[in-house]
Amino acid sequence: PYRWFTHFYVVSVLWNGFLLISLLRAELFRGSLPSWIQQVHYALGRDSQSEDTGNEHFSALLVLLLLWLHSCQRLAECLWTSVFSNGVIHIVQYCFGLAYYVAVGSTVLCQVPTNSRNGKELSVQISWYHIVGVVMYIWASLHQHKCLVILANLRKTKSGQVVSQSHTVPSGHWFERVSCPHYFAELLIYVSMAITFGFHNVTWWCVVMYVLFNQALAAALCHEFYQKNFSSYPKHRKALIPFVF
């Protein structure tokens, strides 16, 4: 069932919360990450003796925090905002979704050199791109939530009672430009994390590209559904990216 999407965010909140605590403890006590994480680093090709060449420790800590907060927000929206239809997802898609949220947090952690920070204070590692990334993350998250509220309200009365699970045409806010602005906001959230990494993290840009193609496919299918089932559907709307796609 579509409502099982909630399981993805339960796993993400628990797993990425655990990784966040592990990294935070290593930072606060200026030590190393747990040995099993270092083994994962080694298996993925990370040099266990690599040095922190910039703000990698703080950047990874901040991105992991943003990822965990995003998971918390999505979990809360699944539980108390969204109204799921009676549709189903494929079991392979379900299993992949669970694995994805475990892998993406591990990917963040593997961007951290396994050695200590040599006494550097976290406060002096804040850079301009951290601020830009966090501001963009907050902006995109707020817009995503607003779009999800609009979608949910299509199936609710003003008092909040669910009265329908059918599809209707959304309008207002970013829906005036694209069919799936909540997917577009998801992409922007991951881009904001790439900015928080300092733009140069190739691994995370690969994650962004995955999110782009994944959200683009889902948005294109949703866009086609609207066009097929609603003859008066606005022709100027794009599927995912305003004015582009």
Coordinates of C-alpha atoms in Angstrom, one line a residue:
P1 CA 0.0 0.0 0.0
Y2 CA 1.1 3.6 -0.7
R3 CA 0.8 4.3 3.1
W4 CA 3.8 2.0 3.6
F5 CA 6.0 4.9 2.3
T6 CA 5.9 5.8 6.0
H7 CA 8.2 2.8 6.7
F8 CA 10.9 4.5 4.6
Y9 CA 11.0 7.5 6.9
V10 CA 10.8 5.4 10.1
V11 CA 13.9 3.5 9.0
S12 CA 15.6 6.8 8.0
V13 CA 14.9 8.5 11.3
L14 CA 16.2 5.6 13.3
W15 CA 19.2 4.7 11.2
N16 CA 20.4 8.2 10.2
G17 CA 19.7 9.4 13.8
F18 CA 22.1 6.7 15.0
L19 CA 24.7 7.7 12.5
L20 CA 24.3 11.4 13.5
I21 CA 24.8 10.5 17.1
S22 CA 27.9 8.5 16.3
L23 CA 29.4 11.3 14.3
L24 CA 28.5 13.9 16.9
R25 CA 30.1 11.9 19.6
A26 CA 33.3 11.6 17.6
E27 CA 33.3 15.3 17.0
L28 CA 32.6 16.4 20.6
F29 CA 35.2 14.1 22.0
R30 CA 37.6 14.7 19.1
G31 CA 38.1 11.0 18.5
S32 CA 37.6 8.6 15.7
L33 CA 34.4 7.0 14.4
P34 CA 33.5 3.5 15.6
S35 CA 35.8 0.7 14.1
W36 CA 33.0 -0.9 12.1
I37 CA 32.3 2.4 10.3
Q38 CA 36.0 2.6 9.6
Q39 CA 35.8 -0.9 8.1
V40 CA 32.9 0.3 5.9
H41 CA 35.1 3.3 4.8
Y42 CA 37.9 0.9 3.9
A43 CA 35.5 -1.4 1.9
L44 CA 34.3 1.6 0.0
G45 CA 37.8 2.8 -0.9
R46 CA 38.3 5.5 1.7
D47 CA 41.9 5.9 2.9
S48 CA 41.8 5.3 6.6
Q49 CA 44.7 7.7 7.1
S50 CA 43.2 10.5 5.0
E51 CA 43.3 14.0 6.4
D52 CA 40.5 16.5 6.7
T53 CA 41.4 18.8 3.8
G54 CA 38.8 21.5 4.5
N55 CA 35.6 21.4 6.5
E56 CA 34.7 17.8 5.7
H57 CA 33.9 16.9 9.3
F58 CA 31.5 19.8 9.9
S59 CA 30.0 19.6 6.4
A60 CA 29.2 15.9 6.8
L61 CA 27.8 16.5 10.3
L62 CA 25.6 19.3 9.0
V63 CA 24.4 17.3 6.0
L64 CA 23.6 14.3 8.1
L65 CA 21.6 16.6 10.5
L66 CA 19.7 18.0 7.5
L67 CA 19.0 14.5 6.2
W68 CA 17.7 13.4 9.6
L69 CA 15.5 16.5 9.9
H70 CA 14.1 15.9 6.4
S71 CA 13.3 12.4 7.4
C72 CA 11.5 13.6 10.5
Q73 CA 9.5 16.1 8.5
R74 CA 8.5 13.5 5.9
L75 CA 7.6 11.0 8.6
A76 CA 5.4 13.6 10.4
E77 CA 3.7 14.5 7.0
C78 CA 3.0 10.8 6.2
L79 CA 1.4 10.3 9.7
W80 CA -0.6 13.5 10.0
T81 CA -0.8 15.4 6.7
S82 CA -0.9 13.1 3.7
V83 CA -4.0 11.2 2.6
F84 CA -2.9 8.1 0.7
S85 CA -5.0 6.4 -2.0
N86 CA -5.7 2.7 -2.1
G87 CA -2.9 2.2 -4.8
V88 CA 0.0 -0.1 -4.3
I89 CA 3.7 0.0 -4.9
H90 CA 5.8 -3.0 -6.2
I91 CA 7.6 -5.1 -3.6
V92 CA 10.9 -4.4 -5.3
Q93 CA 10.3 -0.6 -5.1
Y94 CA 9.4 -1.0 -1.4
C95 CA 12.6 -3.0 -0.6
F96 CA 14.7 -0.5 -2.6
G97 CA 13.2 2.4 -0.7
L98 CA 14.2 0.9 2.6
A99 CA 17.7 0.2 1.4
Y100 CA 18.1 3.7 -0.1
Y101 CA 17.5 5.5 3.2
V102 CA 20.1 3.3 4.9
A103 CA 22.6 3.8 2.1
V104 CA 22.2 7.6 1.7
G105 CA 23.0 8.2 5.4
S106 CA 26.0 5.9 5.1
T107 CA 27.1 7.8 2.0
V108 CA 27.2 11.0 4.0
L109 CA 29.2 9.4 6.8
C110 CA 31.7 8.0 4.3
Q111 CA 32.6 11.5 3.2
V112 CA 34.3 12.0 6.6
P113 CA 38.0 11.2 7.1
T114 CA 38.3 8.5 9.8
N115 CA 41.1 10.3 11.7
S116 CA 40.5 12.9 14.4
R117 CA 40.1 16.6 13.7
N118 CA 43.4 17.4 15.4
G119 CA 41.8 19.7 18.0
K120 CA 39.9 21.9 15.6
E121 CA 36.8 23.6 17.0
L122 CA 33.6 23.1 15.1
S123 CA 32.6 26.8 15.4
V124 CA 35.6 28.0 13.4
Q125 CA 34.7 25.6 10.5
I126 CA 31.5 27.4 9.5
S127 CA 31.7 28.7 5.9
W128 CA 29.5 30.7 3.7
Y129 CA 28.3 27.7 1.8
H130 CA 27.0 26.1 5.0
I131 CA 24.8 29.1 5.6
V132 CA 23.6 29.2 1.9
G133 CA 22.9 25.4 2.0
V134 CA 20.9 25.6 5.3
V135 CA 18.9 28.6 4.1
M136 CA 18.0 26.9 0.8
Y137 CA 17.1 23.7 2.7
I138 CA 14.7 25.5 5.0
W139 CA 13.2 27.4 2.1
A140 CA 12.7 24.2 0.0
S141 CA 11.3 22.3 3.0
L142 CA 8.7 24.9 3.8
H143 CA 7.5 25.0 0.2
Q144 CA 7.4 21.2 0.0
H145 CA 5.3 21.1 3.1
K146 CA 2.9 23.7 1.8
C147 CA 2.5 21.7 -1.5
L148 CA 1.8 18.5 0.5
V149 CA -0.8 20.3 2.6
I150 CA -2.6 21.5 -0.6
L151 CA -2.6 17.9 -2.0
A152 CA -4.0 16.6 1.3
N153 CA -6.7 19.2 1.5
L154 CA -8.1 18.1 -1.8
R155 CA -9.3 15.0 0.0
K156 CA -10.4 16.6 3.3
T157 CA -13.1 18.9 4.5
K158 CA -12.3 22.2 6.1
S159 CA -12.5 20.4 9.5
G160 CA -9.8 18.0 8.4
Q161 CA -12.1 14.9 7.9
V162 CA -11.0 12.7 5.0
V163 CA -13.9 12.4 2.5
S164 CA -12.2 11.2 -0.7
Q165 CA -9.2 9.2 -2.0
S166 CA -9.8 10.1 -5.6
H167 CA -7.5 12.3 -7.7
T168 CA -8.4 15.9 -8.4
V169 CA -6.5 18.8 -10.0
P170 CA -4.4 20.8 -7.4
S171 CA -4.0 24.5 -7.8
G172 CA -2.3 27.4 -6.0
H173 CA 1.3 28.0 -4.9
W174 CA 3.9 26.1 -7.0
F175 CA 1.1 24.0 -8.6
E176 CA 0.4 26.9 -10.9
R177 CA 3.8 26.2 -12.6
V178 CA 4.3 22.4 -12.3
S179 CA 2.3 19.3 -11.7
C180 CA 4.6 18.0 -9.0
P181 CA 6.1 20.9 -7.1
H182 CA 6.7 18.6 -4.0
Y183 CA 9.0 16.5 -6.2
F184 CA 10.8 19.7 -7.3
A185 CA 11.2 20.8 -3.7
E186 CA 12.7 17.3 -2.9
L187 CA 15.3 17.9 -5.6
L188 CA 16.1 21.3 -4.2
I189 CA 16.5 19.9 -0.8
Y190 CA 19.2 17.5 -2.0
V191 CA 20.8 20.3 -4.0
S192 CA 21.0 22.3 -0.8
M193 CA 22.9 19.4 0.8
A194 CA 25.3 19.4 -2.1
I195 CA 25.9 23.1 -1.5
T196 CA 26.4 22.4 2.2
F197 CA 29.1 20.0 1.2
G198 CA 30.8 22.9 -0.5
F199 CA 29.8 22.2 -4.1
H200 CA 32.8 20.0 -4.7
N201 CA 31.6 16.7 -3.3
V202 CA 31.3 14.5 -6.5
T203 CA 29.7 11.6 -4.6
W204 CA 26.8 13.7 -3.3
W205 CA 26.3 15.2 -6.7
C206 CA 25.8 11.6 -7.9
V207 CA 23.1 11.3 -5.3
V208 CA 21.5 14.5 -6.6
M209 CA 21.5 13.1 -10.1
Y210 CA 19.8 10.0 -8.9
V211 CA 17.1 12.1 -7.1
L212 CA 16.7 14.2 -10.3
F213 CA 16.0 11.2 -12.6
N214 CA 13.9 9.5 -10.0
Q215 CA 11.7 12.5 -9.3
A216 CA 11.6 13.4 -13.1
L217 CA 10.2 9.9 -13.9
A218 CA 7.6 10.1 -11.2
A219 CA 6.6 13.6 -12.1
A220 CA 6.4 12.7 -15.8
L221 CA 4.0 9.8 -15.1
C222 CA 1.9 12.0 -12.8
H223 CA 1.8 14.8 -15.4
E224 CA 0.6 12.3 -18.1
F225 CA -2.0 11.0 -15.7
Y226 CA -3.4 14.6 -15.1
Q227 CA -3.4 15.3 -18.9
K228 CA -5.1 12.1 -19.7
N229 CA -7.8 12.2 -17.1
F230 CA -8.6 15.9 -16.9
S231 CA -9.4 17.5 -20.3
S232 CA -9.2 21.0 -18.8
Y233 CA -5.8 20.5 -17.2
P234 CA -3.7 23.7 -17.6
K235 CA -1.5 23.3 -20.7
H236 CA 1.2 25.7 -19.4
R237 CA 2.2 23.5 -16.5
K238 CA 5.4 21.6 -16.7
A239 CA 5.9 18.2 -15.0
L240 CA 8.8 19.0 -12.6
I241 CA 10.9 22.0 -13.2
P242 CA 9.1 25.4 -14.0
F243 CA 9.5 26.5 -17.6
V244 CA 11.9 23.7 -18.3
F245 CA 10.5 20.1 -17.9

